[in-house]
Coordinates of C-alpha atoms in Angstrom, one line a residue:
X1 CA 151.8 7.3 124.0
X2 CA 152.1 7.9 120.6
X3 CA 156.3 7.9 119.6
X4 CA 156.3 7.4 115.9
X5 CA 158.3 10.1 114.7
X6 CA 158.6 12.5 117.8
X7 CA 162.1 13.1 119.0
X8 CA 162.4 11.8 122.4
X9 CA 165.3 12.6 124.4
X10 CA 166.5 10.2 127.0
X11 CA 169.3 11.2 129.6
X12 CA 171.4 8.5 131.3
X13 CA 173.3 5.7 129.1
X14 CA 173.3 3.1 131.6
X15 CA 171.2 0.0 131.2
X16 CA 167.9 1.2 131.4
X17 CA 168.7 4.5 129.4
X18 CA 169.8 2.0 126.7
X19 CA 166.7 -0.5 127.0
X20 CA 164.4 2.7 126.9
X21 CA 166.3 4.2 123.9
X22 CA 166.6 0.7 121.6
X23 CA 162.6 0.3 122.5
X24 CA 161.4 3.5 121.2
X25 CA 163.7 3.3 118.3
X26 CA 162.1 0.1 117.1
X27 CA 158.6 2.1 117.7
X28 CA 159.7 4.7 115.0
X29 CA 160.7 7.6 117.3
X30 CA 164.0 9.6 116.8
X31 CA 166.0 8.9 119.7
X32 CA 168.7 10.7 121.4
X33 CA 170.5 9.5 124.0
X34 CA 172.5 11.5 126.4
X35 CA 174.8 11.3 129.2
X36 CA 177.5 13.5 131.0
X37 CA 180.1 10.4 130.1
X38 CA 182.5 11.2 126.9
X39 CA 181.5 9.5 124.1
X40 CA 184.9 7.7 124.6
X41 CA 183.6 6.2 127.7
X42 CA 180.4 4.4 126.3
X43 CA 181.1 0.7 125.1
X44 CA 178.1 0.4 123.2
X45 CA 178.5 3.9 121.1
X46 CA 179.0 2.2 117.9
X47 CA 176.0 -0.2 118.1
X48 CA 173.6 2.5 119.3
X49 CA 174.7 4.9 116.0
X50 CA 174.5 1.6 114.0
X51 CA 170.8 1.0 115.5
X52 CA 169.7 4.9 114.4
X53 CA 170.0 6.5 117.8
X54 CA 172.2 9.8 117.9
X55 CA 174.4 9.8 121.1
X56 CA 175.5 12.9 122.7
X57 CA 178.2 12.9 125.5
X58 CA 180.1 14.9 127.9
X59 CA 177.7 17.2 129.4
X60 CA 173.8 18.2 128.9
X61 CA 173.6 21.1 126.3
X62 CA 170.1 23.1 127.0
X63 CA 169.1 23.2 123.2
X64 CA 169.1 19.5 123.2
X65 CA 166.3 19.6 126.2
X66 CA 164.3 22.3 124.8
X67 CA 163.9 20.8 121.1
X68 CA 163.0 17.4 122.2
X69 CA 158.9 16.6 122.1
X70 CA 159.7 14.3 125.5
X71 CA 162.7 13.7 127.7
X72 CA 162.8 9.9 129.4
X73 CA 165.4 10.4 132.8
X74 CA 167.2 7.5 133.9
X75 CA 166.7 6.5 137.6
X76 CA 170.3 7.5 138.1
X77 CA 169.8 11.2 136.6
X78 CA 168.7 14.1 139.6
X79 CA 165.5 15.3 138.1
X80 CA 166.7 18.5 139.5
X81 CA 169.5 18.9 136.5
X82 CA 169.2 22.5 135.5
X83 CA 168.5 21.2 132.1
X84 CA 165.3 19.5 133.4
X85 CA 163.7 23.0 134.7
X86 CA 165.0 24.4 131.1
X87 CA 162.5 21.8 129.1
X88 CA 160.0 22.2 131.6
X89 CA 159.7 26.0 131.0
X90 CA 160.0 25.4 127.3
X91 CA 156.8 22.9 127.8
X92 CA 158.7 19.7 127.2
X93 CA 157.3 16.7 129.5
X94 CA 159.7 14.9 131.6
X95 CA 159.2 11.2 132.4
X96 CA 161.2 8.2 134.3
X97 CA 161.8 5.3 132.2
X98 CA 159.5 3.3 134.9
X99 CA 156.7 5.7 133.9
X100 CA 157.4 5.1 130.4
X101 CA 157.2 1.6 130.4
X102 CA 153.9 1.7 132.4
X103 CA 152.0 3.6 129.9
X104 CA 153.1 0.9 127.7
X105 CA 152.1 -1.8 129.7
X106 CA 148.8 -0.1 130.0
X107 CA 148.0 0.5 126.5
X108 CA 148.4 -3.1 125.5
X109 CA 147.0 -4.3 128.3
X110 CA 149.9 -6.1 129.9
X111 CA 148.8 -7.6 133.0
X112 CA 148.7 -6.5 136.6
X113 CA 151.8 -4.8 138.0
X114 CA 152.8 -5.6 140.9
X115 CA 155.6 -3.1 142.5
X116 CA 157.8 -3.0 145.4
X117 CA 159.6 -0.4 147.3
X118 CA 161.3 0.2 150.7
X119 CA 164.6 1.3 151.9
X120 CA 165.9 -2.5 152.3
X121 CA 164.9 -5.5 151.5
X122 CA 163.5 -4.7 147.9
X123 CA 165.2 -7.3 146.0
X124 CA 164.8 -9.8 148.2
X125 CA 161.1 -9.2 148.3
X126 CA 160.7 -9.2 144.9
X127 CA 162.9 -12.3 143.8
X128 CA 160.6 -13.9 146.2
X129 CA 157.0 -12.7 145.0
X130 CA 158.3 -13.7 141.8
X131 CA 159.1 -17.0 142.5
X132 CA 155.9 -17.6 144.7
X133 CA 153.6 -16.6 141.8
X134 CA 155.7 -18.5 139.2
X135 CA 155.5 -21.7 141.1
X136 CA 151.8 -21.2 141.9
X137 CA 151.2 -21.5 138.1
X138 CA 150.9 -17.4 137.3
X139 CA 152.4 -15.8 134.3
X140 CA 155.1 -14.0 136.0
X141 CA 157.9 -11.8 134.9
X142 CA 160.3 -9.5 137.1
X143 CA 162.5 -6.9 136.5
X144 CA 162.8 -3.0 137.5
X145 CA 165.6 -2.0 139.8
X146 CA 166.3 -5.7 140.5
X147 CA 168.3 -6.1 137.2
X148 CA 166.3 -6.1 134.0
X149 CA 164.7 -2.7 132.8
X150 CA 160.9 -2.6 133.1
X151 CA 160.8 -1.2 129.8
X152 CA 162.1 -4.6 128.4
X153 CA 159.6 -6.5 130.0
X154 CA 156.6 -4.7 127.8
X155 CA 156.9 -7.3 124.7
X156 CA 156.6 -10.3 126.9
X157 CA 153.8 -9.0 129.4
X158 CA 150.8 -11.1 129.3
X159 CA 147.0 -9.7 129.9
X160 CA 146.3 -13.1 132.3
X161 CA 149.7 -12.4 134.2
X162 CA 151.6 -10.1 136.4
X163 CA 154.6 -8.1 135.9
X164 CA 156.4 -7.7 139.3
X165 CA 158.5 -4.8 139.8
X166 CA 161.2 -3.6 142.2
X167 CA 160.8 0.3 142.0
X168 CA 163.4 2.6 143.4
X169 CA 163.0 6.2 145.1
X170 CA 164.8 7.4 142.2
X171 CA 162.3 5.5 139.6
X172 CA 159.3 6.6 141.7
X173 CA 160.0 10.2 141.5
X174 CA 158.9 10.9 137.8
X175 CA 155.6 8.9 138.3
X176 CA 152.7 10.2 136.4
X177 CA 150.4 7.2 135.4
X178 CA 152.0 4.4 136.9
X179 CA 149.6 2.1 138.5
X180 CA 150.6 -0.6 140.5
X181 CA 147.6 -3.6 141.2
X182 CA 149.5 -4.5 144.4
X183 CA 152.1 -1.7 146.0
X184 CA 154.3 -3.0 148.6
X185 CA 156.4 -0.4 150.9
X186 CA 158.6 -2.5 153.2
X187 CA 160.0 0.2 155.3
X188 CA 161.6 3.8 155.2
X189 CA 165.1 4.5 157.0
X190 CA 167.2 7.6 156.1
X191 CA 168.9 6.7 152.5
X192 CA 169.9 8.3 149.5
X193 CA 169.9 12.0 151.6
X194 CA 172.6 13.5 149.2
X195 CA 170.0 13.6 146.6
X196 CA 167.2 14.3 149.1
X197 CA 166.9 17.5 151.2
X198 CA 165.2 15.6 153.9
X199 CA 163.2 12.4 155.2
X200 CA 160.0 14.0 154.2
X201 CA 161.2 14.6 150.5
X202 CA 162.8 11.0 150.5
X203 CA 159.6 9.3 151.9
X204 CA 157.3 11.5 149.5
X205 CA 159.0 9.8 146.4
X206 CA 158.7 6.3 148.0
X207 CA 154.9 7.5 148.4
X208 CA 154.2 7.9 144.6
X209 CA 153.9 4.3 144.2
X210 CA 150.5 4.8 145.7
X211 CA 150.0 7.5 143.5
X212 CA 147.6 6.3 140.8
X213 CA 146.1 3.2 143.3
X214 CA 142.1 2.9 143.3
X215 CA 139.6 1.2 146.1
X216 CA 140.2 -1.7 143.5
X217 CA 143.6 -2.3 144.5
X218 CA 145.9 -3.1 147.4
X219 CA 148.7 -1.5 149.1
X220 CA 150.7 -3.9 151.3
X221 CA 152.0 -2.0 154.4
X222 CA 154.5 -2.4 157.2
X223 CA 152.6 -2.0 160.3
X224 CA 155.7 -1.7 162.3
X225 CA 157.3 1.5 160.3
X226 CA 155.3 4.4 161.6
X227 CA 156.0 6.6 158.4
X228 CA 155.2 3.6 156.3
X229 CA 151.6 2.7 158.2
X230 CA 150.7 6.1 157.9
X231 CA 151.1 6.4 154.2
X232 CA 147.9 7.7 152.5
X233 CA 146.3 5.5 149.6
X234 CA 142.7 5.2 148.0
X235 CA 143.8 1.2 147.8
X236 CA 142.8 -1.3 150.2
X237 CA 145.5 -1.8 153.0
X238 CA 147.1 -5.2 154.0
X239 CA 149.3 -4.8 157.1
X240 CA 151.9 -7.2 158.4
X241 CA 153.9 -6.9 161.8
X242 CA 156.5 -8.8 163.2
X243 CA 156.0 -6.9 166.9
X244 CA 152.1 -7.4 167.3
X245 CA 148.8 -9.0 166.4
X246 CA 146.7 -7.0 164.3
X247 CA 142.8 -7.1 163.9
X248 CA 143.5 -7.8 160.3
X249 CA 146.5 -8.8 158.4
X250 CA 149.5 -11.0 158.6
X251 CA 151.6 -11.2 162.1
X252 CA 153.3 -13.4 164.3
X253 CA 152.5 -15.5 167.1
X254 CA 155.2 -17.2 168.8
X255 CA 156.6 -19.0 166.0
X256 CA 153.7 -19.0 163.7
X257 CA 152.8 -16.8 160.9
X258 CA 149.0 -16.0 161.1
X259 CA 146.9 -14.5 158.5
X260 CA 143.4 -12.8 160.3
X261 CA 140.7 -11.4 158.0
X262 CA 137.0 -11.3 158.7
X263 CA 137.3 -12.4 162.4
X264 CA 139.1 -15.6 160.9
X265 CA 142.6 -16.5 161.6
X266 CA 144.9 -19.4 159.5
X267 CA 148.4 -20.4 160.3
X268 CA 150.3 -19.4 156.9
X269 CA 153.4 -21.3 158.2
X270 CA 156.0 -21.6 161.0
X271 CA 159.1 -19.3 161.1
X272 CA 161.1 -22.5 161.0
X273 CA 160.2 -23.2 157.6
X274 CA 161.8 -20.0 156.1
X275 CA 165.1 -20.7 154.9
X276 CA 166.4 -17.1 154.7
X277 CA 168.2 -15.5 157.8
X278 CA 167.2 -12.2 160.1
X279 CA 164.1 -10.2 161.3
X280 CA 164.0 -8.5 158.7
X281 CA 163.6 -11.0 156.0
X282 CA 160.8 -12.3 157.9
X283 CA 159.2 -8.9 157.1
X284 CA 159.9 -10.0 153.5
X285 CA 158.3 -12.9 154.0
X286 CA 154.9 -11.5 155.5
X287 CA 154.7 -9.0 152.4
X288 CA 155.5 -12.1 150.1
X289 CA 152.4 -13.9 151.7
X290 CA 150.3 -10.9 151.4
X291 CA 151.0 -10.7 147.6
X292 CA 150.6 -14.2 147.2
X293 CA 147.5 -14.4 148.7
X294 CA 146.1 -11.8 146.9
X295 CA 147.0 -12.6 143.5
X296 CA 145.8 -16.3 144.1
X297 CA 148.7 -18.4 144.7
X298 CA 147.9 -21.6 146.7
X299 CA 149.4 -21.5 149.9
X300 CA 150.8 -25.2 149.8
X301 CA 152.7 -24.1 147.0
X302 CA 153.8 -20.8 148.6
X303 CA 155.3 -22.8 151.6
X304 CA 157.2 -24.7 149.5
X305 CA 159.0 -22.2 147.8
X306 CA 159.4 -20.2 151.0
X307 CA 161.1 -23.5 152.5
X308 CA 163.1 -23.5 149.3
X309 CA 164.6 -20.3 148.5
X310 CA 167.6 -19.2 149.6
X311 CA 167.8 -15.5 149.0
X312 CA 169.8 -13.7 146.5
X313 CA 173.3 -12.8 146.3
X314 CA 175.3 -10.8 148.5
X315 CA 172.4 -11.0 151.1
X316 CA 173.5 -13.0 153.9
X317 CA 175.0 -15.9 152.1
X318 CA 176.2 -18.7 153.7
X319 CA 179.8 -19.0 153.4
X320 CA 181.2 -21.7 155.8
X321 CA 180.8 -23.7 159.0
X322 CA 184.2 -23.6 160.8

């Protein structure tokens, strides 16, 4: 993606928008950062101006959108905004921050992208996958919706490593070229229906994680969620289930988590070895095991990491025993 000398408009001046603005400015783009917030509410306004970024607050002027060479949208900004329709009519491409990051990662051979989405469990699963791969000795970095903007990981991506990204439906709405070597879809339950007209629209946004996969890629899917299990992808599907045995995939038998492939079974670990509580976390661990096996982490290393993993902040944290 050629950005030197281009006028790029970033819409949304929160974490990912600011990261994208700084990234593009450093590569020679003329950057304008726009937000509905009045400028006096921008804590970084002076620093942004000093770095050569133009800032426009208090609304979304239509002429600003029509005059850009490209528009990058932060996840929190709805794509249904009138200004985006105006820009598209003027022939201006509109992409998301995650899409922007994916293009630069691909351009510099920035390793393989592992994407995780779902209504629930994204952050826990993304964190655990990151720990499993790192502890397995694999070069790994973690970001996306989890806290570190994906665009911030471009510089540190390695061609022999993995970028593990939590991807929200908001981030996936604007996908065009984003390509996941492994795409994980944990579940789809009613969420964000103030932004989406229906559950089908919401599920379609999630499905974009598979949009650019090929037969050489893998999709890790929850077999117990009917919407997820029916998702279309060209990738090889790897299913997991807490409720039934699978002909191929990862499932629970008694207390043992089993992997079955090519008519061969092996025990991955016991449910008692999982330190985080809840049936939903068993699903998160199964998805993690699938990704770890795909990426080449050793089973012994994964077991040790899962035993020691205490979960992430604000998710079923232990408080006290009374």
